[in-house]
mmCIF file of C-alpha atoms in Angstrom:
data_model
loop_
_atom_site.group_PDB
_atom_site.id
_atom_site.type_symbol
_atom_site.label_atom_id
_atom_site.label_comp_id
_atom_site.label_asym_id
_atom_site.label_seq_id
_atom_site.Cartn_x
_atom_site.Cartn_y
_atom_site.Cartn_z
ATOM 1 C CA MET A 1 305.198 33.512 -73.876
ATOM 2 C CA SER A 2 303.985 37.004 -74.795
ATOM 3 C CA ARG A 3 307.113 39.217 -74.506
ATOM 4 C CA ILE A 4 310.904 39.083 -74.375
ATOM 5 C CA GLU A 5 313.056 41.945 -73.124
ATOM 6 C CA ARG A 6 316.790 42.051 -73.617
ATOM 7 C CA ILE A 7 318.579 44.551 -71.377
ATOM 8 C CA GLY A 8 322.333 44.327 -71.683
ATOM 9 C CA ASP A 9 323.373 40.987 -70.362
ATOM 10 C CA ALA A 10 319.872 40.226 -69.097
ATOM 11 C CA THR A 11 317.027 38.435 -70.983
ATOM 12 C CA LEU A 12 313.581 38.505 -69.411
ATOM 13 C CA TYR A 13 310.568 36.420 -70.508
ATOM 14 C CA LEU A 14 307.012 37.394 -69.687
ATOM 15 C CA GLY A 15 305.189 34.092 -69.278
ATOM 16 C CA ASP A 16 304.828 30.852 -67.339
ATOM 17 C CA CYS A 17 308.064 29.019 -66.533
ATOM 18 C CA ARG A 18 306.429 25.696 -67.193
ATOM 19 C CA GLU A 19 306.172 26.710 -70.840
ATOM 20 C CA ILE A 20 309.425 28.682 -71.150
ATOM 21 C CA LEU A 21 311.874 26.397 -69.322
ATOM 22 C CA PRO A 22 311.674 23.646 -71.960
ATOM 23 C CA THR A 23 312.658 26.179 -74.667
ATOM 24 C CA LEU A 24 315.851 27.280 -72.888
ATOM 25 C CA GLY A 25 319.255 25.625 -73.019
ATOM 26 C CA LYS A 26 321.399 24.783 -70.045
ATOM 27 C CA VAL A 27 322.586 27.497 -67.725
ATOM 28 C CA ASP A 28 325.270 27.519 -65.109
ATOM 29 C CA ALA A 29 323.105 28.030 -62.000
ATOM 30 C CA VAL A 30 319.487 28.576 -60.914
ATOM 31 C CA VAL A 31 318.976 31.110 -58.124
ATOM 32 C CA THR A 32 315.284 31.533 -57.314
ATOM 33 C CA ASP A 33 312.599 32.189 -54.736
ATOM 34 C CA PRO A 34 309.354 30.297 -55.753
ATOM 35 C CA PRO A 35 305.955 30.667 -54.209
ATOM 36 C CA TYR A 36 305.801 28.632 -50.966
ATOM 37 C CA GLY A 37 302.137 27.709 -51.092
ATOM 38 C CA ILE A 38 301.412 29.318 -47.652
ATOM 39 C CA ASP A 39 298.780 31.743 -48.948
ATOM 40 C CA TYR A 40 300.875 34.745 -47.904
ATOM 41 C CA GLY A 41 299.149 37.015 -50.381
ATOM 42 C CA LYS A 42 295.920 37.020 -48.445
ATOM 43 C CA ARG A 43 297.766 38.026 -45.265
ATOM 44 C CA MET A 44 298.700 41.259 -46.993
ATOM 45 C CA LYS A 45 295.032 42.071 -47.900
ATOM 46 C CA GLY A 46 293.974 45.319 -46.170
ATOM 47 C CA LYS A 47 297.492 46.240 -45.103
ATOM 48 C CA GLY A 48 299.186 49.521 -46.092
ATOM 49 C CA ASP A 49 298.251 53.163 -45.897
ATOM 50 C CA GLY A 50 295.295 52.817 -48.362
ATOM 51 C CA ALA A 51 297.182 54.624 -51.096
ATOM 52 C CA GLY A 52 299.529 51.892 -52.152
ATOM 53 C CA GLY A 53 302.164 52.717 -49.614
ATOM 54 C CA LEU A 54 303.413 51.218 -46.350
ATOM 55 C CA ASP A 55 301.479 51.605 -43.051
ATOM 56 C CA ALA A 56 303.153 52.423 -39.670
ATOM 57 C CA ASN A 57 304.180 48.743 -39.285
ATOM 58 C CA ARG A 58 305.836 48.715 -42.755
ATOM 59 C CA TRP A 59 303.131 46.526 -44.221
ATOM 60 C CA LYS A 60 301.733 47.008 -47.708
ATOM 61 C CA ASP A 61 298.642 45.803 -49.645
ATOM 62 C CA TYR A 62 299.932 44.468 -52.999
ATOM 63 C CA GLY A 63 296.434 44.041 -54.416
ATOM 64 C CA GLU A 64 296.627 40.460 -55.730
ATOM 65 C CA PHE A 65 296.116 37.624 -53.261
ATOM 66 C CA THR A 66 296.250 34.330 -55.155
ATOM 67 C CA TRP A 67 299.850 34.076 -56.247
ATOM 68 C CA ASP A 68 300.947 32.000 -53.161
ATOM 69 C CA GLU A 69 297.914 29.765 -52.802
ATOM 70 C CA GLN A 70 299.766 26.826 -54.297
ATOM 71 C CA ARG A 71 303.427 25.899 -54.504
ATOM 72 C CA PRO A 72 304.965 24.814 -57.859
ATOM 73 C CA SER A 73 304.592 21.114 -58.830
ATOM 74 C CA ARG A 74 307.266 18.451 -58.593
ATOM 75 C CA GLU A 75 307.565 18.634 -62.409
ATOM 76 C CA VAL A 76 308.525 22.316 -62.203
ATOM 77 C CA PHE A 77 311.191 21.496 -59.662
ATOM 78 C CA ASP A 78 312.452 18.620 -61.816
ATOM 79 C CA ALA A 79 312.761 21.072 -64.733
ATOM 80 C CA ILE A 80 314.615 23.629 -62.592
ATOM 81 C CA ARG A 81 317.110 20.972 -61.337
ATOM 82 C CA ALA A 82 317.575 19.804 -64.937
ATOM 83 C CA ALA A 83 318.235 23.406 -66.178
ATOM 84 C CA ALA A 84 321.577 23.783 -64.334
ATOM 85 C CA PRO A 85 324.114 21.764 -62.397
ATOM 86 C CA ILE A 86 323.755 24.130 -59.338
ATOM 87 C CA GLN A 87 320.547 25.436 -57.758
ATOM 88 C CA ILE A 88 319.878 27.745 -54.823
ATOM 89 C CA ILE A 89 316.170 27.713 -53.952
ATOM 90 C CA TRP A 90 314.789 30.011 -51.278
ATOM 91 C CA GLY A 91 312.024 28.534 -49.143
ATOM 92 C CA GLY A 92 313.648 25.155 -49.459
ATOM 93 C CA ASN A 93 312.072 24.122 -46.155
ATOM 94 C CA TYR A 94 308.762 24.166 -47.945
ATOM 95 C CA PHE A 95 309.971 21.791 -50.686
ATOM 96 C CA THR A 96 311.775 19.013 -48.770
ATOM 97 C CA ASP A 97 309.571 16.466 -50.430
ATOM 98 C CA TYR A 98 310.680 17.576 -53.812
ATOM 99 C CA LEU A 99 314.398 18.181 -53.129
ATOM 100 C CA PRO A 100 316.989 15.606 -52.138
ATOM 101 C CA PRO A 101 318.948 15.812 -48.896
ATOM 102 C CA THR A 102 321.855 18.296 -49.153
ATOM 103 C CA MET A 103 324.871 19.395 -47.158
ATOM 104 C CA GLN A 104 324.487 23.097 -47.860
ATOM 105 C CA TRP A 105 321.655 25.340 -46.503
ATOM 106 C CA LEU A 106 321.903 29.082 -46.774
ATOM 107 C CA ILE A 107 320.295 31.112 -44.041
ATOM 108 C CA TRP A 108 319.241 34.776 -43.982
ATOM 109 C CA ASP A 109 319.186 35.893 -40.386
ATOM 110 C CA LYS A 110 317.018 39.076 -40.194
ATOM 111 C CA CYS A 111 318.677 40.081 -36.846
ATOM 112 C CA GLN A 112 315.310 40.330 -35.091
ATOM 113 C CA ARG A 113 313.585 38.174 -32.461
ATOM 114 C CA ASP A 114 310.024 37.707 -31.299
ATOM 115 C CA PHE A 115 308.611 39.670 -34.269
ATOM 116 C CA SER A 116 305.482 38.722 -36.212
ATOM 117 C CA LEU A 117 307.692 37.598 -39.146
ATOM 118 C CA ALA A 118 310.212 34.813 -39.191
ATOM 119 C CA ASP A 119 313.600 35.430 -37.447
ATOM 120 C CA PHE A 120 315.288 33.828 -40.570
ATOM 121 C CA GLU A 121 314.659 32.317 -44.000
ATOM 122 C CA VAL A 122 316.243 29.247 -45.473
ATOM 123 C CA ALA A 123 317.475 28.311 -49.002
ATOM 124 C CA TRP A 124 318.230 24.834 -50.194
ATOM 125 C CA SER A 125 321.451 24.550 -52.137
ATOM 126 C CA SER A 126 322.485 21.656 -54.370
ATOM 127 C CA GLN A 127 326.136 22.307 -53.495
ATOM 128 C CA GLN A 128 327.917 19.858 -51.217
ATOM 129 C CA ALA A 129 329.618 22.545 -49.228
ATOM 130 C CA ALA A 130 329.324 24.085 -45.737
ATOM 131 C CA SER A 131 326.156 25.765 -44.798
ATOM 132 C CA ARG A 132 326.335 29.535 -44.301
ATOM 133 C CA ILE A 133 324.519 32.350 -42.519
ATOM 134 C CA PHE A 134 323.966 35.913 -43.885
ATOM 135 C CA ASP A 135 323.177 38.583 -41.218
ATOM 136 C CA TYR A 136 321.094 41.410 -42.659
ATOM 137 C CA SER A 137 318.373 43.246 -40.635
ATOM 138 C CA ARG A 138 314.881 43.828 -41.857
ATOM 139 C CA PRO A 139 315.341 47.608 -41.703
ATOM 140 C CA GLN A 140 318.382 47.254 -43.917
ATOM 141 C CA ALA A 141 316.327 45.069 -46.373
ATOM 142 C CA LEU A 142 313.553 47.698 -46.560
ATOM 143 C CA ARG A 143 316.035 50.246 -47.954
ATOM 144 C CA ASP A 144 315.634 48.459 -51.345
ATOM 145 C CA GLY A 145 311.986 49.335 -51.406
ATOM 146 C CA ARG A 146 309.169 46.837 -51.521
ATOM 147 C CA GLU A 147 307.866 46.217 -55.019
ATOM 148 C CA HIS A 148 306.971 42.611 -54.332
ATOM 149 C CA PRO A 149 305.476 41.013 -51.193
ATOM 150 C CA THR A 150 308.370 38.536 -50.811
ATOM 151 C CA GLN A 151 311.178 40.663 -52.301
ATOM 152 C CA LYS A 152 314.571 39.643 -51.101
ATOM 153 C CA PRO A 153 317.262 42.222 -50.440
ATOM 154 C CA VAL A 154 319.787 42.849 -53.246
ATOM 155 C CA ALA A 155 322.578 42.330 -50.750
ATOM 156 C CA LEU A 156 321.255 38.821 -49.952
ATOM 157 C CA MET A 157 321.113 37.843 -53.636
ATOM 158 C CA VAL A 158 324.581 39.176 -54.260
ATOM 159 C CA TRP A 159 325.758 37.039 -51.311
ATOM 160 C CA CYS A 160 324.010 33.957 -52.865
ATOM 161 C CA LEU A 161 325.818 34.570 -56.156
ATOM 162 C CA GLU A 162 329.090 34.864 -54.370
ATOM 163 C CA ARG A 163 328.525 31.369 -52.932
ATOM 164 C CA LEU A 164 328.640 29.955 -56.529
ATOM 165 C CA PRO A 165 331.881 28.978 -58.309
ATOM 166 C CA ALA A 166 333.513 31.534 -60.555
ATOM 167 C CA SER A 167 332.547 29.480 -63.579
ATOM 168 C CA ALA A 168 328.821 30.130 -62.988
ATOM 169 C CA LYS A 169 328.449 32.926 -65.472
ATOM 170 C CA VAL A 170 324.799 32.495 -66.591
ATOM 171 C CA ILE A 171 322.123 32.662 -63.890
ATOM 172 C CA LEU A 172 318.488 31.720 -64.293
ATOM 173 C CA ASP A 173 315.609 32.766 -62.059
ATOM 174 C CA PRO A 174 312.287 31.142 -63.302
ATOM 175 C CA PHE A 175 310.317 33.065 -60.567
ATOM 176 C CA ALA A 176 311.849 36.472 -61.217
ATOM 177 C CA GLY A 177 309.318 38.642 -59.354
ATOM 178 C CA SER A 178 310.550 42.149 -59.150
ATOM 179 C CA GLY A 179 313.967 41.189 -60.546
ATOM 180 C CA THR A 180 316.252 41.215 -57.535
ATOM 181 C CA THR A 181 318.313 38.243 -58.753
ATOM 182 C CA GLY A 182 318.808 40.133 -62.018
ATOM 183 C CA VAL A 183 319.882 43.285 -60.159
ATOM 184 C CA ALA A 184 322.435 41.219 -58.228
ATOM 185 C CA CYS A 185 323.712 39.713 -61.467
ATOM 186 C CA ALA A 186 324.102 43.239 -62.913
ATOM 187 C CA LYS A 187 326.239 44.203 -59.955
ATOM 188 C CA LEU A 188 328.470 41.200 -60.333
ATOM 189 C CA GLY A 189 328.715 41.222 -64.156
ATOM 190 C CA ARG A 190 326.816 37.860 -64.578
ATOM 191 C CA GLU A 191 324.451 37.137 -67.427
ATOM 192 C CA PHE A 192 320.868 36.796 -66.249
ATOM 193 C CA ILE A 193 317.751 34.992 -67.586
ATOM 194 C CA GLY A 194 314.537 35.725 -65.788
ATOM 195 C CA ILE A 195 310.978 34.414 -66.142
ATOM 196 C CA GLU A 196 307.977 36.186 -64.685
ATOM 197 C CA ARG A 197 304.323 35.544 -65.420
ATOM 198 C CA GLU A 198 302.737 38.753 -63.890
ATOM 199 C CA PRO A 199 303.038 41.751 -66.219
ATOM 200 C CA THR A 200 303.211 44.268 -63.416
ATOM 201 C CA TYR A 201 306.223 42.584 -61.771
ATOM 202 C CA PHE A 202 307.813 41.863 -65.115
ATOM 203 C CA ASP A 203 307.794 45.647 -65.890
ATOM 204 C CA ILE A 204 309.221 46.404 -62.465
ATOM 205 C CA ALA A 205 311.984 43.832 -62.952
ATOM 206 C CA CYS A 206 312.854 45.262 -66.379
ATOM 207 C CA LYS A 207 313.139 48.772 -64.868
ATOM 208 C CA ARG A 208 315.141 47.733 -61.894
ATOM 209 C CA ILE A 209 317.705 45.640 -63.919
ATOM 210 C CA ALA A 210 318.019 48.472 -66.434
ATOM 211 C CA GLU A 211 318.794 50.967 -63.664
ATOM 212 C CA ALA A 212 321.330 48.565 -62.125
ATOM 213 C CA GLN A 213 323.128 48.011 -65.384
ATOM 214 C CA LYS A 214 323.368 51.789 -65.897
ATOM 215 C CA GLN A 215 325.162 52.025 -62.542
ATOM 216 C CA GLY A 216 327.753 49.538 -63.844
ATOM 217 C CA ASP A 217 328.782 46.160 -62.443
ATOM 218 C CA PHE A 218 330.868 47.864 -59.765
ATOM 219 C CA LEU A 219 331.062 44.783 -57.538
ATOM 220 C CA ARG A 220 332.549 42.493 -60.198
ATOM 221 C CA ASP A 221 336.055 43.583 -59.709
ATOM 222 C CA ALA A 222 335.871 44.455 -56.034
ATOM 223 C CA PRO A 223 338.128 42.417 -53.674
ATOM 224 C CA ARG A 224 336.257 39.471 -52.187
ATOM 225 C CA PRO A 225 336.357 38.686 -48.507
ATOM 226 C CA LYS A 226 338.895 36.037 -47.758
ATOM 227 C CA ALA A 227 336.262 33.405 -46.716
ATOM 228 C CA ILE A 228 334.523 33.811 -50.051
ATOM 229 C CA GLN A 229 337.863 33.595 -51.958
ATOM 230 C CA GLU A 230 338.596 30.313 -50.176
ATOM 231 C CA GLN A 231 335.163 28.788 -50.916
ATOM 232 C CA MET A 232 335.365 29.750 -54.590
ATOM 233 C CA THR A 233 338.540 27.557 -54.871
ATOM 234 C CA ILE A 234 336.853 24.439 -53.381
#
């Protein structure tokens, strides 16, 4: 661990989650998007406009290609599951040998078909509740900007947090990336703990979360859709 930043209700650790997780106490829920081990980083090599921006197909070269060569170990997943009674893990389809069978899967439908990227992405949830689908198009997702090669939309992570019980006040993301889970927590007034090992993304996460907190947790007191209200009482 080389750095800790506290930004309002958020605490961010620069370091390896394998070293930091054992030092943390229990939290209410883990919401995270680990590396899938599909070597996605190398697919981005040579993409973009040559100046750090997007090309005509909305691809970008992020400049570092080894981050997704291997998925986290079983020991890391055991530590994640021990850290909280509830977990939502994106890319759960890549970790079925690590994770037990579950009733609830969360699906992000990108509202596109026959494109070079997946039509949808899947998250494993430890909650024994109905599976749910979130419709959110790729063009909508790109409005958040692309600071990280696998950055999830803020709206998607807000939706994930809304799937949690109201008692889940402290949220941990051990693979924080560019901080989208922390931004969603800021919008909903939840406390956030994030771990990120790459200094560049750590700095981006700190900046994004600070900006979100300046805007205020304006979604915290907003009326919830009826379906969400009903699920929260289960």
